Structures are given as C-alpha cells and as structure tokens.
Amino acid sequence: MGEGEAKAEHAAKADHKNAPSASSTPESYSKEGGGGGGGGALRAICGAIFTVLILLGIIALILWLVYRPHKPRLTVVGAAIYDLNFTAPPLISTSVQFSVLARNPNRRVSIHYDKLSMYVTYKNQIITPPLPLPPLRLGHKSTVVIAPVLGGNGIPVSPEVANGLKNDEAYGVVLMRVVILGRLRWKAGAIKTGRYGFYARCDVWLRFNPSSNGQVPLLAHSTCKVDV
C-alpha cells in the first residue's frame, strides 16, 4: 500500500468516528416532541378555566336579571292632627299621625327592615321626636300600612317654625315632611344581601285650620322619595 492510500484510509476512519451516531438524532427529536405536548396540555387547561369563568358570569347575569331587587315604594295615604300648640320660649306640643303605605314591588324577593324610626319635620326642623319602629318584613308583592302616633310635649323650635306654622294654620294649608329611616336587606330564597341604609322622605300637603282635630284631608298625592 502506498503512502497516499494510507493517508486516505486514515482520513476516512477519522470522519466516520467524528460523525453523529444515528441513534442520537431520534432522541433529540423525541425530546422536542415531548416539550410540544406539555405546552398543548397547558393551553387546554387555561381554555377550560376561561370557559368555566364565562359560564359562571353568564349564570350570575341571568340570576341578577331574574332576582334583581327593586327599592320599596312608600305613599302617604292618610293624616290626622290631634294636637299642635305653642308655648314660650317657643316650644311646641304635637300629636300627629300619618298613614304610610309601604309596598314591595318585587316578584321573587322579600324585604326585611330593622332599626326603623319615624318623625315629622316642618321647614327642615324636627317637630316630633323620632319614634323607633319594630322590625318589618314585606313578602313578595305585599303591602303594609305604617301608622304610628308621633309627637311630644315642650319640643324647642325656632321662631321661624313657630311663626310659619301659625301663619299656615291661619291660611288653612300646611306642608309637612314625614321621614322614615333605618336599614333593609333583600332576601331571595336562602340568599340574603347585606344591610343597606334606608331613607324615605314624604312631603305632605294638608288642609289644616285651628278647628282641626283628628283626620285632615290630603291636598295632593304624596309619593315618597326613597334612597337606599
């Protein structure tokens, strides 16, 4: 064998030794394929979670539309004045009664009241001490009349209130405001909402004169403004 042939054979052996083995190539492809499968599983899990969240949102929206609670509706349907007198310096003695019709407009939701109180104002000044009322429950589409007697003796008032009531009494027409406040919550089946502050104000025009004692006529329809 010549020197040239020996060198060629040696170079061929070296190239064969340094060439990658056939078994290493499938292994590398196998690893890459395994990594792709893990990413697909993660995407599937994220998609499932997103779908569940969308379904829960749709269910919550449907329940809110079905059970959406509406505020109660209050209307003054009657009034009586038994006592309304002044003494120095000025002080006022009052005994009045307003019949307030409370209605629950909800078909599927009941309303529960607590810590209720009621009083009467004239020119934004209280002329009857706040009277606590018992807890109240209004079922679906139900109504109840709230009609306590309100009043007290020796209630201090401003000269503006004293003079204004005297002038209105002489004129025969007086505007008073009935206020009911407290807390309420809505209930649908076994689900109860948290407690919300409740404030209703009812402006009432009355026919009133010095001879009035007892029921007095309402001069206008009195629907209360309700804030929750």
mmCIF file of N, CA, C and O in Angstrom, residues 85-153:
data_model
loop_
_atom_site.group_PDB
_atom_site.id
_atom_site.type_symbol
_atom_site.label_atom_id
_atom_site.label_comp_id
_atom_site.label_asym_id
_atom_site.label_seq_id
_atom_site.Cartn_x
_atom_site.Cartn_y
_atom_site.Cartn_z
ATOM 1 N N ASN A 85 -99.808 72.853 69.415
ATOM 2 C CA ASN A 85 -99.893 74.076 70.227
ATOM 3 C C ASN A 85 -98.509 74.589 70.565
ATOM 4 O O ASN A 85 -97.544 73.821 70.662
ATOM 5 N N PHE A 86 -98.457 75.911 70.773
ATOM 6 C CA PHE A 86 -97.195 76.573 71.085
ATOM 7 C C PHE A 86 -97.247 77.198 72.472
ATOM 8 O O PHE A 86 -98.289 77.672 72.918
ATOM 9 N N THR A 87 -96.091 77.187 73.112
ATOM 10 C CA THR A 87 -95.889 77.921 74.364
ATOM 11 C C THR A 87 -94.528 78.591 74.273
ATOM 12 O O THR A 87 -93.714 78.275 73.382
ATOM 13 N N ALA A 88 -94.261 79.552 75.165
ATOM 14 C CA ALA A 88 -92.945 80.206 75.170
ATOM 15 C C ALA A 88 -91.897 79.165 75.585
ATOM 16 O O ALA A 88 -92.212 78.231 76.325
ATOM 17 N N PRO A 89 -90.651 79.272 75.050
ATOM 18 C CA PRO A 89 -89.993 80.457 74.501
ATOM 19 C C PRO A 89 -89.870 80.637 72.997
ATOM 20 O O PRO A 89 -89.470 81.781 72.683
ATOM 21 N N PRO A 90 -89.970 79.804 71.967
ATOM 22 C CA PRO A 90 -91.140 78.956 71.709
ATOM 23 C C PRO A 90 -90.877 77.449 71.871
ATOM 24 O O PRO A 90 -89.822 76.946 71.522
ATOM 25 N N LEU A 91 -91.908 76.820 72.373
ATOM 26 C CA LEU A 91 -91.942 75.355 72.458
ATOM 27 C C LEU A 91 -93.216 74.878 71.772
ATOM 28 O O LEU A 91 -94.204 75.612 71.711
ATOM 29 N N ILE A 92 -93.170 73.660 71.252
ATOM 30 C CA ILE A 92 -94.327 73.117 70.549
ATOM 31 C C ILE A 92 -94.712 71.770 71.154
ATOM 32 O O ILE A 92 -93.850 70.975 71.548
ATOM 33 N N SER A 93 -95.988 71.544 71.251
ATOM 34 C CA SER A 93 -96.526 70.242 71.649
ATOM 35 C C SER A 93 -97.285 69.680 70.457
ATOM 36 O O SER A 93 -98.145 70.365 69.880
ATOM 37 N N THR A 94 -96.963 68.464 70.088
ATOM 38 C CA THR A 94 -97.546 67.881 68.876
ATOM 39 C C THR A 94 -98.068 66.473 69.151
ATOM 40 O O THR A 94 -97.546 65.751 69.998
ATOM 41 N N SER A 95 -99.096 66.128 68.409
ATOM 42 C CA SER A 95 -99.597 64.755 68.353
ATOM 43 C C SER A 95 -100.219 64.579 66.967
ATOM 44 O O SER A 95 -101.300 65.105 66.693
ATOM 45 N N VAL A 96 -99.505 63.872 66.098
ATOM 46 C CA VAL A 96 -99.942 63.716 64.709
ATOM 47 C C VAL A 96 -99.811 62.246 64.304
ATOM 48 O O VAL A 96 -99.074 61.470 64.927
ATOM 49 N N GLN A 97 -100.518 61.908 63.259
ATOM 50 C CA GLN A 97 -100.468 60.536 62.753
ATOM 51 C C GLN A 97 -100.514 60.554 61.231
ATOM 52 O O GLN A 97 -101.403 61.176 60.642
ATOM 53 N N PHE A 98 -99.547 59.885 60.619
ATOM 54 C CA PHE A 98 -99.516 59.754 59.164
ATOM 55 C C PHE A 98 -99.545 58.264 58.816
ATOM 56 O O PHE A 98 -98.764 57.485 59.364
ATOM 57 N N SER A 99 -100.444 57.906 57.920
ATOM 58 C CA SER A 99 -100.555 56.520 57.460
ATOM 59 C C SER A 99 -99.734 56.371 56.176
ATOM 60 O O SER A 99 -100.058 56.978 55.150
ATOM 61 N N VAL A 100 -98.675 55.569 56.271
ATOM 62 C CA VAL A 100 -97.760 55.377 55.142
ATOM 63 C C VAL A 100 -97.928 53.959 54.622
ATOM 64 O O VAL A 100 -97.748 52.981 55.364
ATOM 65 N N LEU A 101 -98.278 53.849 53.352
ATOM 66 C CA LEU A 101 -98.433 52.550 52.702
ATOM 67 C C LEU A 101 -97.084 52.139 52.114
ATOM 68 O O LEU A 101 -96.560 52.813 51.227
ATOM 69 N N ALA A 102 -96.525 51.042 52.642
ATOM 70 C CA ALA A 102 -95.242 50.528 52.144
ATOM 71 C C ALA A 102 -95.512 49.307 51.270
ATOM 72 O O ALA A 102 -96.225 48.386 51.686
ATOM 73 N N ARG A 103 -94.938 49.302 50.083
ATOM 74 C CA ARG A 103 -95.179 48.217 49.116
ATOM 75 C C ARG A 103 -93.859 47.633 48.644
ATOM 76 O O ARG A 103 -92.903 48.364 48.354
ATOM 77 N N ASN A 104 -93.819 46.299 48.573
ATOM 78 C CA ASN A 104 -92.683 45.595 47.989
ATOM 79 C C ASN A 104 -93.019 45.266 46.536
ATOM 80 O O ASN A 104 -93.880 44.428 46.262
ATOM 81 N N PRO A 105 -92.349 45.894 45.552
ATOM 82 C CA PRO A 105 -92.697 45.656 44.144
ATOM 83 C C PRO A 105 -92.058 44.403 43.547
ATOM 84 O O PRO A 105 -92.306 44.082 42.386
ATOM 85 N N ASN A 106 -91.258 43.673 44.317
ATOM 86 C CA ASN A 106 -90.516 42.530 43.782
ATOM 87 C C ASN A 106 -91.384 41.273 43.740
ATOM 88 O O ASN A 106 -92.134 40.987 44.671
ATOM 89 N N ARG A 107 -91.232 40.502 42.659
ATOM 90 C CA ARG A 107 -91.989 39.264 42.493
ATOM 91 C C ARG A 107 -91.357 38.088 43.224
ATOM 92 O O ARG A 107 -92.047 37.170 43.655
ATOM 93 N N ARG A 108 -90.030 38.080 43.348
ATOM 94 C CA ARG A 108 -89.339 36.917 43.902
ATOM 95 C C ARG A 108 -88.471 37.260 45.108
ATOM 96 O O ARG A 108 -87.787 36.378 45.634
ATOM 97 N N VAL A 109 -88.477 38.503 45.528
ATOM 98 C CA VAL A 109 -87.575 38.947 46.589
ATOM 99 C C VAL A 109 -88.381 39.597 47.709
ATOM 100 O O VAL A 109 -89.239 40.443 47.451
ATOM 101 N N SER A 110 -88.122 39.199 48.950
ATOM 102 C CA SER A 110 -88.755 39.840 50.103
ATOM 103 C C SER A 110 -87.825 40.920 50.661
ATOM 104 O O SER A 110 -86.616 40.927 50.394
ATOM 105 N N ILE A 111 -88.400 41.838 51.425
ATOM 106 C CA ILE A 111 -87.639 42.938 52.011
ATOM 107 C C ILE A 111 -87.769 42.867 53.528
ATOM 108 O O ILE A 111 -88.869 42.732 54.063
ATOM 109 N N HIS A 112 -86.629 42.972 54.204
ATOM 110 C CA HIS A 112 -86.596 42.914 55.665
ATOM 111 C C HIS A 112 -86.031 44.236 56.194
ATOM 112 O O HIS A 112 -84.928 44.633 55.825
ATOM 113 N N TYR A 113 -86.800 44.896 57.074
ATOM 114 C CA TYR A 113 -86.387 46.169 57.664
ATOM 115 C C TYR A 113 -86.010 45.945 59.119
ATOM 116 O O TYR A 113 -86.628 45.144 59.822
ATOM 117 N N ASP A 114 -85.038 46.718 59.578
ATOM 118 C CA ASP A 114 -84.767 46.775 61.015
ATOM 119 C C ASP A 114 -84.209 48.153 61.366
ATOM 120 O O ASP A 114 -83.845 48.943 60.502
ATOM 121 N N LYS A 115 -84.193 48.416 62.661
ATOM 122 C CA LYS A 115 -83.737 49.709 63.193
ATOM 123 C C LYS A 115 -84.458 50.877 62.519
ATOM 124 O O LYS A 115 -83.856 51.917 62.213
ATOM 125 N N LEU A 116 -85.749 50.721 62.316
ATOM 126 C CA LEU A 116 -86.557 51.783 61.710
ATOM 127 C C LEU A 116 -86.917 52.842 62.745
ATOM 128 O O LEU A 116 -87.117 52.542 63.927
ATOM 129 N N SER A 117 -87.026 54.065 62.294
ATOM 130 C CA SER A 117 -87.568 55.155 63.111
ATOM 131 C C SER A 117 -88.299 56.121 62.195
ATOM 132 O O SER A 117 -88.052 56.169 60.987
ATOM 133 N N MET A 118 -89.213 56.902 62.798
ATOM 134 C CA MET A 118 -90.085 57.781 62.014
ATOM 135 C C MET A 118 -90.271 59.088 62.760
ATOM 136 O O MET A 118 -90.406 59.106 63.998
ATOM 137 N N TYR A 119 -90.270 60.203 62.030
ATOM 138 C CA TYR A 119 -90.506 61.508 62.649
ATOM 139 C C TYR A 119 -91.052 62.462 61.597
ATOM 140 O O TYR A 119 -91.116 62.145 60.399
ATOM 141 N N VAL A 120 -91.458 63.656 62.060
ATOM 142 C CA VAL A 120 -92.056 64.670 61.180
ATOM 143 C C VAL A 120 -91.238 65.944 61.294
ATOM 144 O O VAL A 120 -90.805 66.331 62.396
ATOM 145 N N THR A 121 -91.030 66.607 60.150
ATOM 146 C CA THR A 121 -90.328 67.887 60.149
ATOM 147 C C THR A 121 -91.207 68.961 59.503
ATOM 148 O O THR A 121 -92.111 68.669 58.712
ATOM 149 N N TYR A 122 -90.892 70.182 59.865
ATOM 150 C CA TYR A 122 -91.518 71.357 59.245
ATOM 151 C C TYR A 122 -90.420 72.380 59.013
ATOM 152 O O TYR A 122 -89.667 72.721 59.931
ATOM 153 N N LYS A 123 -90.271 72.828 57.762
ATOM 154 C CA LYS A 123 -89.187 73.739 57.386
ATOM 155 C C LYS A 123 -87.831 73.162 57.818
ATOM 156 O O LYS A 123 -86.974 73.862 58.376
ATOM 157 N N ASN A 124 -87.654 71.853 57.570
ATOM 158 C CA ASN A 124 -86.406 71.137 57.849
ATOM 159 C C ASN A 124 -86.045 71.076 59.329
ATOM 160 O O ASN A 124 -84.884 70.832 59.681
ATOM 161 N N GLN A 125 -87.021 71.265 60.215
ATOM 162 C CA GLN A 125 -86.775 71.144 61.647
ATOM 163 C C GLN A 125 -87.735 70.111 62.230
ATOM 164 O O GLN A 125 -88.934 70.094 61.927
ATOM 165 N N ILE A 126 -87.195 69.232 63.063
ATOM 166 C CA ILE A 126 -87.996 68.165 63.642
ATOM 167 C C ILE A 126 -89.024 68.744 64.613
ATOM 168 O O ILE A 126 -88.677 69.526 65.506
ATOM 169 N N ILE A 127 -90.292 68.341 64.430
ATOM 170 C CA ILE A 127 -91.343 68.787 65.351
ATOM 171 C C ILE A 127 -91.964 67.605 66.111
ATOM 172 O O ILE A 127 -92.868 67.802 66.922
ATOM 173 N N THR A 128 -91.513 66.397 65.830
ATOM 174 C CA THR A 128 -91.885 65.232 66.634
ATOM 175 C C THR A 128 -90.609 64.439 66.905
ATOM 176 O O THR A 128 -89.815 64.218 65.981
ATOM 177 N N PRO A 129 -90.368 63.980 68.124
ATOM 178 C CA PRO A 129 -89.170 63.177 68.385
ATOM 179 C C PRO A 129 -89.199 61.895 67.557
ATOM 180 O O PRO A 129 -90.267 61.327 67.313
ATOM 181 N N PRO A 130 -88.041 61.420 67.098
ATOM 182 C CA PRO A 130 -88.004 60.152 66.343
ATOM 183 C C PRO A 130 -88.590 59.005 67.174
ATOM 184 O O PRO A 130 -88.268 58.843 68.350
ATOM 185 N N LEU A 131 -89.448 58.227 66.548
ATOM 186 C CA LEU A 131 -90.103 57.103 67.216
ATOM 187 C C LEU A 131 -89.562 55.797 66.645
ATOM 188 O O LEU A 131 -89.702 55.538 65.446
ATOM 189 N N PRO A 132 -88.934 54.940 67.480
ATOM 190 C CA PRO A 132 -88.473 53.635 66.971
ATOM 191 C C PRO A 132 -89.658 52.766 66.562
ATOM 192 O O PRO A 132 -90.702 52.753 67.217
ATOM 193 N N LEU A 133 -89.476 52.033 65.464
ATOM 194 C CA LEU A 133 -90.498 51.124 64.958
ATOM 195 C C LEU A 133 -89.998 49.684 65.036
ATOM 196 O O LEU A 133 -88.786 49.441 64.959
ATOM 197 N N PRO A 134 -90.892 48.730 65.181
ATOM 198 C CA PRO A 134 -90.464 47.319 65.234
ATOM 199 C C PRO A 134 -89.954 46.845 63.874
ATOM 200 O O PRO A 134 -90.267 47.445 62.842
ATOM 201 N N PRO A 135 -89.158 45.759 63.869
ATOM 202 C CA PRO A 135 -88.713 45.187 62.587
ATOM 203 C C PRO A 135 -89.910 44.825 61.708
ATOM 204 O O PRO A 135 -90.988 44.496 62.200
ATOM 205 N N LEU A 136 -89.692 44.893 60.420
ATOM 206 C CA LEU A 136 -90.791 44.706 59.465
ATOM 207 C C LEU A 136 -90.321 43.823 58.324
ATOM 208 O O LEU A 136 -89.189 43.959 57.839
ATOM 209 N N ARG A 137 -91.195 42.915 57.913
ATOM 210 C CA ARG A 137 -90.908 42.065 56.761
ATOM 211 C C ARG A 137 -92.015 42.219 55.727
ATOM 212 O O ARG A 137 -93.199 42.135 56.059
ATOM 213 N N LEU A 138 -91.611 42.460 54.483
ATOM 214 C CA LEU A 138 -92.558 42.558 53.375
ATOM 215 C C LEU A 138 -92.287 41.411 52.407
ATOM 216 O O LEU A 138 -91.210 41.333 51.802
ATOM 217 N N GLY A 139 -93.265 40.508 52.249
ATOM 218 C CA GLY A 139 -93.125 39.412 51.309
ATOM 219 C C GLY A 139 -93.267 39.873 49.876
ATOM 220 O O GLY A 139 -93.418 41.069 49.583
ATOM 221 N N HIS A 140 -93.245 38.925 48.954
ATOM 222 C CA HIS A 140 -93.316 39.247 47.524
ATOM 223 C C HIS A 140 -94.622 39.983 47.216
ATOM 224 O O HIS A 140 -95.710 39.541 47.585
ATOM 225 N N LYS A 141 -94.501 41.112 46.538
ATOM 226 C CA LYS A 141 -95.669 41.871 46.079
ATOM 227 C C LYS A 141 -96.668 42.158 47.213
ATOM 228 O O LYS A 141 -97.881 42.180 46.980
ATOM 229 N N SER A 142 -96.183 42.392 48.415
ATOM 230 C CA SER A 142 -97.073 42.625 49.552
ATOM 231 C C SER A 142 -97.022 44.089 49.978
ATOM 232 O O SER A 142 -96.112 44.835 49.606
ATOM 233 N N THR A 143 -98.013 44.509 50.764
ATOM 234 C CA THR A 143 -98.105 45.881 51.265
ATOM 235 C C THR A 143 -98.421 45.852 52.745
ATOM 236 O O THR A 143 -98.994 44.894 53.268
ATOM 237 N N VAL A 144 -98.056 46.927 53.429
ATOM 238 C CA VAL A 144 -98.376 47.098 54.843
ATOM 239 C C VAL A 144 -98.511 48.595 55.103
ATOM 240 O O VAL A 144 -97.867 49.420 54.434
ATOM 241 N N VAL A 145 -99.364 48.944 56.058
ATOM 242 C CA VAL A 145 -99.553 50.347 56.427
ATOM 243 C C VAL A 145 -98.824 50.620 57.736
ATOM 244 O O VAL A 145 -99.027 49.917 58.730
ATOM 245 N N ILE A 146 -97.995 51.632 57.728
ATOM 246 C CA ILE A 146 -97.280 52.091 58.924
ATOM 247 C C ILE A 146 -97.963 53.357 59.396
ATOM 248 O O ILE A 146 -97.999 54.359 58.673
ATOM 249 N N ALA A 147 -98.526 53.340 60.613
ATOM 250 C CA ALA A 147 -99.322 54.496 61.056
ATOM 251 C C ALA A 147 -99.201 54.722 62.562
ATOM 252 O O ALA A 147 -100.198 54.688 63.287
ATOM 253 N N PRO A 148 -98.018 54.977 63.076
ATOM 254 C CA PRO A 148 -97.900 55.272 64.499
ATOM 255 C C PRO A 148 -98.302 56.713 64.805
ATOM 256 O O PRO A 148 -98.286 57.582 63.921
ATOM 257 N N VAL A 149 -98.656 56.970 66.050
ATOM 258 C CA VAL A 149 -98.915 58.344 66.506
ATOM 259 C C VAL A 149 -97.588 58.939 66.944
ATOM 260 O O VAL A 149 -96.865 58.365 67.766
ATOM 261 N N LEU A 150 -97.262 60.100 66.383
ATOM 262 C CA LEU A 150 -95.988 60.757 66.651
ATOM 263 C C LEU A 150 -96.231 62.040 67.419
ATOM 264 O O LEU A 150 -97.243 62.723 67.196
ATOM 265 N N GLY A 151 -95.312 62.403 68.281
ATOM 266 C CA GLY A 151 -95.472 63.681 68.971
ATOM 267 C C GLY A 151 -94.721 63.727 70.278
ATOM 268 O O GLY A 151 -94.033 62.787 70.680
ATOM 269 N N GLY A 152 -94.877 64.857 70.949
ATOM 270 C CA GLY A 152 -94.221 65.075 72.229
ATOM 271 C C GLY A 152 -94.605 66.442 72.768
ATOM 272 O O GLY A 152 -95.248 67.255 72.079
ATOM 273 N N ASN A 153 -94.190 66.714 73.993
ATOM 274 C CA ASN A 153 -94.502 67.984 74.654
ATOM 275 C C ASN A 153 -93.230 68.790 74.871
ATOM 276 O O ASN A 153 -92.157 68.234 75.157
#
